[in-house]
Amino acid sequence: MHSKMVCGAHIKTGSPNTFIGGPTVSVAFVLDLEGWMHTGLEALGLLAAGGALLLAAFAGAAAFFGALAVGGALYAGMELLGDLGDRLGPGYRDLFQGVAGMALLGAGPKLARRPMTAAERTILARQRQEQMLKDNRGFNISPTAWDAYPTIGRAGTFVSDKKGITDVIGNFSGRSKVTISGKKAAELERAFGLEKDALKGGFKIRQVDDLVGRMPRSPMEGNQYFLGPGKHLPGGAPEMVVESIPTKDANGIKTLTEVFVSD
């Protein structure tokens, strides 16, 4: 790598022995460590931003555009600081942008979302349970194979809220048939504390109205994934038991969606 100098001055006068033109003059190689670091950090920043956008795109449109908006706002803010520094004098651009960058670096861990504790998750689930009772509505998921029986559950039917389902498989409103992956089915099993492969053969989502009139209560026991009375579901969704509901739609029981599971 060579540094080159080009003179672009307008020459008005010159002595007779002045020579204009000739070959480009080369100088010895100089390792510009500061320049290399500057270029490297810029490239690293661009790669990080691109990777973040890629991950956001996989997460969904909302996350993608959210990351894009935040990135654009940060870039615009840095440019404004740079312009202010240029007006104040040499070196202020780097000073302002450097201080702002270090501040963002320090604030990053504090702004990161902290995982909820078990106690916080239970409190939130209880609030959602109260909302279920106010809405007087719950939702049940059960294997399609259970349609062979007249009711779901001998000692009662488990219900949760709609959010507990949509958080895993997405919105199913207005869709009578939905296909999800086996991975999503397994994730829903874990979130609802169901036995492994319980939903592998497909399942149905039923809306249960008139919860208050169906003797709602917290379950006192369950399978190996049961967290305990009043602690709700492993995924954070609320859990209640009502009197056993029929597998056929009747008296406030409505099948909303049949879910098929792909391999």
mmCIF file of C-alpha atoms in Angstrom:
data_model
loop_
_atom_site.group_PDB
_atom_site.id
_atom_site.type_symbol
_atom_site.label_atom_id
_atom_site.label_comp_id
_atom_site.label_asym_id
_atom_site.label_seq_id
_atom_site.Cartn_x
_atom_site.Cartn_y
_atom_site.Cartn_z
ATOM 1 C CA MET A 1 0.000 0.000 0.000
ATOM 2 C CA HIS A 2 1.399 3.418 -0.948
ATOM 3 C CA SER A 3 0.379 6.916 0.001
ATOM 4 C CA LYS A 4 0.057 9.310 -2.907
ATOM 5 C CA MET A 5 -0.063 13.089 -3.042
ATOM 6 C CA VAL A 6 -1.688 15.067 -5.825
ATOM 7 C CA CYS A 7 -1.328 18.828 -6.076
ATOM 8 C CA GLY A 8 -4.526 20.531 -7.143
ATOM 9 C CA ALA A 9 -3.507 24.170 -6.580
ATOM 10 C CA HIS A 10 -4.102 26.786 -9.244
ATOM 11 C CA ILE A 11 -0.646 28.019 -10.399
ATOM 12 C CA LYS A 12 -0.681 31.713 -11.340
ATOM 13 C CA THR A 13 3.025 32.467 -11.819
ATOM 14 C CA GLY A 14 6.271 30.517 -12.012
ATOM 15 C CA SER A 15 9.961 30.943 -12.779
ATOM 16 C CA PRO A 16 11.348 29.744 -16.156
ATOM 17 C CA ASN A 17 12.948 26.693 -14.556
ATOM 18 C CA THR A 18 9.665 25.433 -12.993
ATOM 19 C CA PHE A 19 8.771 21.933 -14.214
ATOM 20 C CA ILE A 20 5.078 20.990 -14.152
ATOM 21 C CA GLY A 21 4.034 17.370 -14.593
ATOM 22 C CA GLY A 22 6.081 14.193 -14.519
ATOM 23 C CA PRO A 23 5.629 10.779 -12.949
ATOM 24 C CA THR A 24 3.740 10.215 -9.694
ATOM 25 C CA VAL A 25 6.058 10.348 -6.734
ATOM 26 C CA SER A 26 5.811 7.344 -4.383
ATOM 27 C CA VAL A 27 6.800 7.326 -0.746
ATOM 28 C CA ALA A 28 7.872 4.507 1.540
ATOM 29 C CA PHE A 29 5.206 2.240 3.071
ATOM 30 C CA VAL A 30 3.955 3.420 6.449
ATOM 31 C CA LEU A 31 1.866 1.151 8.699
ATOM 32 C CA ASP A 32 -1.159 3.292 9.535
ATOM 33 C CA LEU A 33 -2.321 1.390 12.624
ATOM 34 C CA GLU A 34 -4.963 3.969 13.515
ATOM 35 C CA GLY A 35 -6.408 3.869 10.003
ATOM 36 C CA TRP A 36 -6.492 0.072 9.964
ATOM 37 C CA MET A 37 -8.245 -0.014 13.357
ATOM 38 C CA HIS A 38 -10.762 2.586 12.217
ATOM 39 C CA THR A 39 -11.561 0.629 9.062
ATOM 40 C CA GLY A 40 -11.694 -2.670 10.965
ATOM 41 C CA LEU A 41 -14.072 -1.332 13.598
ATOM 42 C CA GLU A 42 -16.322 0.111 10.909
ATOM 43 C CA ALA A 43 -16.416 -3.264 9.147
ATOM 44 C CA LEU A 44 -17.121 -5.042 12.452
ATOM 45 C CA GLY A 45 -19.954 -2.629 13.193
ATOM 46 C CA LEU A 46 -21.502 -3.189 9.773
ATOM 47 C CA LEU A 47 -21.261 -6.975 10.184
ATOM 48 C CA ALA A 48 -22.846 -6.785 13.637
ATOM 49 C CA ALA A 49 -25.665 -4.584 12.360
ATOM 50 C CA GLY A 50 -26.260 -6.913 9.416
ATOM 51 C CA GLY A 51 -26.286 -9.956 11.686
ATOM 52 C CA ALA A 52 -28.759 -8.287 14.041
ATOM 53 C CA LEU A 53 -31.085 -7.464 11.157
ATOM 54 C CA LEU A 54 -30.818 -11.031 9.888
ATOM 55 C CA LEU A 55 -31.749 -12.456 13.293
ATOM 56 C CA ALA A 56 -34.583 -9.949 13.596
ATOM 57 C CA ALA A 57 -35.865 -10.991 10.173
ATOM 58 C CA PHE A 58 -35.981 -14.605 11.346
ATOM 59 C CA ALA A 59 -37.807 -13.501 14.509
ATOM 60 C CA GLY A 60 -40.525 -11.751 12.520
ATOM 61 C CA ALA A 61 -41.498 -8.583 10.706
ATOM 62 C CA ALA A 62 -42.120 -6.599 13.888
ATOM 63 C CA ALA A 63 -38.691 -7.441 15.305
ATOM 64 C CA PHE A 64 -37.038 -6.714 11.949
ATOM 65 C CA PHE A 65 -38.547 -3.257 11.520
ATOM 66 C CA GLY A 66 -38.005 -2.528 15.200
ATOM 67 C CA ALA A 67 -34.294 -3.325 14.905
ATOM 68 C CA LEU A 68 -34.129 -1.275 11.707
ATOM 69 C CA ALA A 69 -35.730 1.729 13.412
ATOM 70 C CA VAL A 70 -33.444 1.530 16.452
ATOM 71 C CA GLY A 71 -30.361 1.152 14.267
ATOM 72 C CA GLY A 72 -31.389 4.109 12.111
ATOM 73 C CA ALA A 73 -32.013 6.276 15.163
ATOM 74 C CA LEU A 74 -28.600 5.425 16.631
ATOM 75 C CA TYR A 75 -26.869 6.143 13.322
ATOM 76 C CA ALA A 76 -28.653 9.492 12.963
ATOM 77 C CA GLY A 77 -27.768 10.416 16.540
ATOM 78 C CA MET A 78 -24.104 9.636 15.985
ATOM 79 C CA GLU A 79 -24.066 11.732 12.812
ATOM 80 C CA LEU A 80 -25.618 14.674 14.651
ATOM 81 C CA LEU A 81 -22.941 14.421 17.330
ATOM 82 C CA GLY A 82 -20.311 14.291 14.592
ATOM 83 C CA ASP A 83 -21.688 17.409 12.892
ATOM 84 C CA LEU A 84 -21.708 19.254 16.210
ATOM 85 C CA GLY A 85 -18.112 18.218 16.812
ATOM 86 C CA ASP A 86 -17.044 19.408 13.359
ATOM 87 C CA ARG A 87 -18.448 22.851 14.124
ATOM 88 C CA LEU A 88 -16.588 23.091 17.423
ATOM 89 C CA GLY A 89 -13.234 22.160 15.950
ATOM 90 C CA PRO A 90 -10.817 19.347 15.070
ATOM 91 C CA GLY A 91 -11.060 16.251 17.235
ATOM 92 C CA TYR A 92 -14.462 16.984 18.750
ATOM 93 C CA ARG A 93 -16.269 14.638 16.341
ATOM 94 C CA ASP A 94 -14.227 11.649 17.525
ATOM 95 C CA LEU A 95 -14.530 12.794 21.142
ATOM 96 C CA PHE A 96 -18.323 13.097 21.117
ATOM 97 C CA GLN A 97 -18.916 9.919 19.148
ATOM 98 C CA GLY A 98 -16.433 7.991 21.280
ATOM 99 C CA VAL A 99 -18.055 9.072 24.554
ATOM 100 C CA ALA A 100 -21.535 8.261 23.189
ATOM 101 C CA GLY A 101 -20.350 4.859 21.978
ATOM 102 C CA MET A 102 -18.852 3.987 25.368
ATOM 103 C CA ALA A 103 -22.068 5.111 27.082
ATOM 104 C CA LEU A 104 -24.144 2.834 24.836
ATOM 105 C CA LEU A 105 -21.717 -0.017 25.467
ATOM 106 C CA GLY A 106 -22.091 0.399 29.218
ATOM 107 C CA ALA A 107 -25.861 0.731 29.053
ATOM 108 C CA GLY A 108 -26.302 -2.362 26.867
ATOM 109 C CA PRO A 109 -26.283 -4.977 29.659
ATOM 110 C CA LYS A 110 -28.649 -2.859 31.766
ATOM 111 C CA LEU A 111 -31.097 -2.498 28.882
ATOM 112 C CA ALA A 112 -31.051 -6.229 28.126
ATOM 113 C CA ARG A 113 -34.192 -8.052 29.171
ATOM 114 C CA ARG A 114 -33.721 -9.929 32.419
ATOM 115 C CA PRO A 115 -35.335 -13.368 32.583
ATOM 116 C CA MET A 116 -38.337 -13.490 34.919
ATOM 117 C CA THR A 117 -38.000 -15.316 38.190
ATOM 118 C CA ALA A 118 -40.424 -18.098 39.104
ATOM 119 C CA ALA A 119 -42.202 -15.781 41.552
ATOM 120 C CA GLU A 120 -42.617 -13.038 38.936
ATOM 121 C CA ARG A 121 -43.899 -15.565 36.408
ATOM 122 C CA THR A 122 -46.486 -16.826 38.906
ATOM 123 C CA ILE A 123 -47.688 -13.302 39.714
ATOM 124 C CA LEU A 124 -48.135 -12.533 36.016
ATOM 125 C CA ALA A 125 -49.988 -15.830 35.472
ATOM 126 C CA ARG A 126 -52.363 -15.010 38.330
ATOM 127 C CA GLN A 127 -53.128 -11.643 36.756
ATOM 128 C CA ARG A 128 -53.915 -13.379 33.480
ATOM 129 C CA GLN A 129 -56.083 -15.877 35.362
ATOM 130 C CA GLU A 130 -58.094 -13.012 36.843
ATOM 131 C CA GLN A 131 -58.576 -11.603 33.357
ATOM 132 C CA MET A 132 -59.845 -14.992 32.168
ATOM 133 C CA LEU A 133 -62.511 -14.924 34.873
ATOM 134 C CA LYS A 134 -63.461 -11.350 33.956
ATOM 135 C CA ASP A 135 -63.751 -12.341 30.298
ATOM 136 C CA ASN A 136 -65.566 -15.510 31.419
ATOM 137 C CA ARG A 137 -63.697 -17.433 28.728
ATOM 138 C CA GLY A 138 -60.880 -19.948 28.477
ATOM 139 C CA PHE A 139 -59.217 -22.178 25.901
ATOM 140 C CA ASN A 140 -58.417 -25.865 25.883
ATOM 141 C CA ILE A 141 -55.972 -27.825 23.755
ATOM 142 C CA SER A 142 -56.349 -31.590 23.575
ATOM 143 C CA PRO A 143 -55.180 -34.343 21.192
ATOM 144 C CA THR A 144 -57.501 -35.000 18.264
ATOM 145 C CA ALA A 145 -57.538 -38.679 19.259
ATOM 146 C CA TRP A 146 -59.517 -37.728 22.363
ATOM 147 C CA ASP A 147 -62.541 -37.117 20.135
ATOM 148 C CA ALA A 148 -63.190 -40.840 20.576
ATOM 149 C CA TYR A 149 -64.337 -40.073 24.149
ATOM 150 C CA PRO A 150 -67.482 -38.171 25.166
ATOM 151 C CA THR A 151 -65.650 -35.722 27.450
ATOM 152 C CA ILE A 152 -62.161 -34.283 27.959
ATOM 153 C CA GLY A 153 -60.777 -35.349 31.318
ATOM 154 C CA ARG A 154 -62.535 -37.510 33.888
ATOM 155 C CA ALA A 155 -61.852 -35.228 36.861
ATOM 156 C CA GLY A 156 -62.134 -31.968 34.932
ATOM 157 C CA THR A 157 -60.821 -30.137 31.883
ATOM 158 C CA PHE A 158 -57.746 -27.924 31.943
ATOM 159 C CA VAL A 159 -58.080 -24.458 30.398
ATOM 160 C CA SER A 160 -55.720 -21.539 29.846
ATOM 161 C CA ASP A 161 -55.881 -18.205 28.027
ATOM 162 C CA LYS A 162 -55.481 -17.623 24.303
ATOM 163 C CA LYS A 163 -52.118 -15.897 24.704
ATOM 164 C CA GLY A 164 -50.554 -19.048 26.094
ATOM 165 C CA ILE A 165 -51.274 -20.758 22.768
ATOM 166 C CA THR A 166 -50.549 -17.898 20.354
ATOM 167 C CA ASP A 167 -47.209 -17.170 22.030
ATOM 168 C CA VAL A 168 -46.038 -20.542 20.720
ATOM 169 C CA ILE A 169 -47.881 -21.301 17.469
ATOM 170 C CA GLY A 170 -48.916 -17.792 16.428
ATOM 171 C CA ASN A 171 -52.325 -16.328 15.681
ATOM 172 C CA PHE A 172 -54.927 -18.894 14.619
ATOM 173 C CA SER A 173 -58.013 -16.659 14.638
ATOM 174 C CA GLY A 174 -60.424 -17.357 11.792
ATOM 175 C CA ARG A 175 -58.506 -20.431 10.620
ATOM 176 C CA SER A 176 -60.303 -23.745 10.960
ATOM 177 C CA LYS A 177 -57.200 -25.762 10.028
ATOM 178 C CA VAL A 178 -53.551 -24.977 10.778
ATOM 179 C CA THR A 179 -50.354 -26.946 10.245
ATOM 180 C CA ILE A 180 -47.342 -26.479 12.514
ATOM 181 C CA SER A 181 -43.962 -28.174 12.762
ATOM 182 C CA GLY A 182 -43.139 -30.974 15.167
ATOM 183 C CA LYS A 183 -40.728 -28.558 16.858
ATOM 184 C CA LYS A 184 -43.551 -26.110 17.576
ATOM 185 C CA ALA A 185 -45.761 -28.909 18.878
ATOM 186 C CA ALA A 186 -42.990 -30.002 21.255
ATOM 187 C CA GLU A 187 -42.556 -26.393 22.401
ATOM 188 C CA LEU A 188 -46.272 -26.147 23.156
ATOM 189 C CA GLU A 189 -46.122 -29.431 25.081
ATOM 190 C CA ARG A 190 -43.345 -28.033 27.282
ATOM 191 C CA ALA A 191 -45.125 -24.709 27.782
ATOM 192 C CA PHE A 192 -48.356 -26.448 28.874
ATOM 193 C CA GLY A 193 -46.672 -29.180 30.897
ATOM 194 C CA LEU A 194 -47.943 -31.987 28.678
ATOM 195 C CA GLU A 195 -46.362 -35.389 28.243
ATOM 196 C CA LYS A 196 -43.808 -35.697 25.442
ATOM 197 C CA ASP A 197 -45.394 -36.342 22.014
ATOM 198 C CA ALA A 198 -48.891 -35.768 23.434
ATOM 199 C CA LEU A 199 -49.672 -33.394 20.553
ATOM 200 C CA LYS A 200 -47.644 -35.178 17.901
ATOM 201 C CA GLY A 201 -50.751 -36.650 16.246
ATOM 202 C CA GLY A 202 -52.494 -33.281 16.010
ATOM 203 C CA PHE A 203 -54.794 -31.445 18.394
ATOM 204 C CA LYS A 204 -57.827 -29.197 18.617
ATOM 205 C CA ILE A 205 -58.190 -25.761 20.158
ATOM 206 C CA ARG A 206 -61.551 -25.261 21.867
ATOM 207 C CA GLN A 207 -63.080 -22.096 23.259
ATOM 208 C CA VAL A 208 -64.799 -22.582 26.601
ATOM 209 C CA ASP A 209 -67.341 -19.892 27.538
ATOM 210 C CA ASP A 210 -69.083 -19.333 30.888
ATOM 211 C CA LEU A 211 -66.046 -20.253 32.981
ATOM 212 C CA VAL A 212 -67.634 -18.894 36.148
ATOM 213 C CA GLY A 213 -70.560 -21.295 35.767
ATOM 214 C CA ARG A 214 -68.276 -24.323 35.272
ATOM 215 C CA MET A 215 -66.792 -24.488 38.792
ATOM 216 C CA PRO A 216 -63.335 -23.012 37.960
ATOM 217 C CA ARG A 217 -60.551 -23.934 40.361
ATOM 218 C CA SER A 218 -56.789 -24.339 40.514
ATOM 219 C CA PRO A 219 -55.546 -27.897 39.996
ATOM 220 C CA MET A 220 -54.162 -29.571 43.099
ATOM 221 C CA GLU A 221 -52.167 -32.266 41.324
ATOM 222 C CA GLY A 222 -50.906 -33.243 37.891
ATOM 223 C CA ASN A 223 -48.232 -35.087 35.954
ATOM 224 C CA GLN A 224 -44.464 -34.952 36.431
ATOM 225 C CA TYR A 225 -44.347 -31.433 34.953
ATOM 226 C CA PHE A 226 -46.904 -30.033 37.422
ATOM 227 C CA LEU A 227 -45.308 -27.104 39.283
ATOM 228 C CA GLY A 228 -47.668 -27.189 42.243
ATOM 229 C CA PRO A 229 -51.057 -25.731 43.252
ATOM 230 C CA GLY A 230 -51.425 -22.121 42.164
ATOM 231 C CA LYS A 231 -48.117 -22.001 40.280
ATOM 232 C CA HIS A 232 -49.702 -22.342 36.842
ATOM 233 C CA LEU A 233 -48.034 -23.672 33.671
ATOM 234 C CA PRO A 234 -44.283 -24.073 32.987
ATOM 235 C CA GLY A 235 -44.433 -21.604 30.083
ATOM 236 C CA GLY A 236 -45.976 -18.874 32.240
ATOM 237 C CA ALA A 237 -49.583 -19.176 31.044
ATOM 238 C CA PRO A 238 -52.439 -19.385 33.579
ATOM 239 C CA GLU A 239 -54.057 -22.717 34.409
ATOM 240 C CA MET A 240 -57.490 -23.615 35.709
ATOM 241 C CA VAL A 241 -59.672 -26.703 35.849
ATOM 242 C CA VAL A 242 -63.384 -26.645 35.036
ATOM 243 C CA GLU A 243 -65.977 -29.398 34.994
ATOM 244 C CA SER A 244 -65.320 -31.822 32.136
ATOM 245 C CA ILE A 245 -66.382 -30.409 28.774
ATOM 246 C CA PRO A 246 -67.782 -32.496 25.895
ATOM 247 C CA THR A 247 -65.695 -33.245 22.827
ATOM 248 C CA LYS A 248 -68.639 -32.233 20.637
ATOM 249 C CA ASP A 249 -69.503 -28.543 20.371
ATOM 250 C CA ALA A 250 -72.427 -27.650 22.632
ATOM 251 C CA ASN A 251 -73.425 -25.295 25.453
ATOM 252 C CA GLY A 252 -70.639 -22.727 25.120
ATOM 253 C CA ILE A 253 -68.031 -25.181 23.816
ATOM 254 C CA LYS A 254 -66.739 -24.335 20.352
ATOM 255 C CA THR A 255 -63.929 -25.942 18.351
ATOM 256 C CA LEU A 256 -61.955 -23.066 16.846
ATOM 257 C CA THR A 257 -59.075 -24.749 15.063
ATOM 258 C CA GLU A 258 -57.808 -28.208 14.247
ATOM 259 C CA VAL A 259 -54.010 -28.247 14.258
ATOM 260 C CA PHE A 260 -52.020 -30.724 12.179
ATOM 261 C CA VAL A 261 -48.391 -31.486 12.995
ATOM 262 C CA SER A 262 -45.894 -32.030 10.189
ATOM 263 C CA ASP A 263 -42.799 -34.201 10.518
#
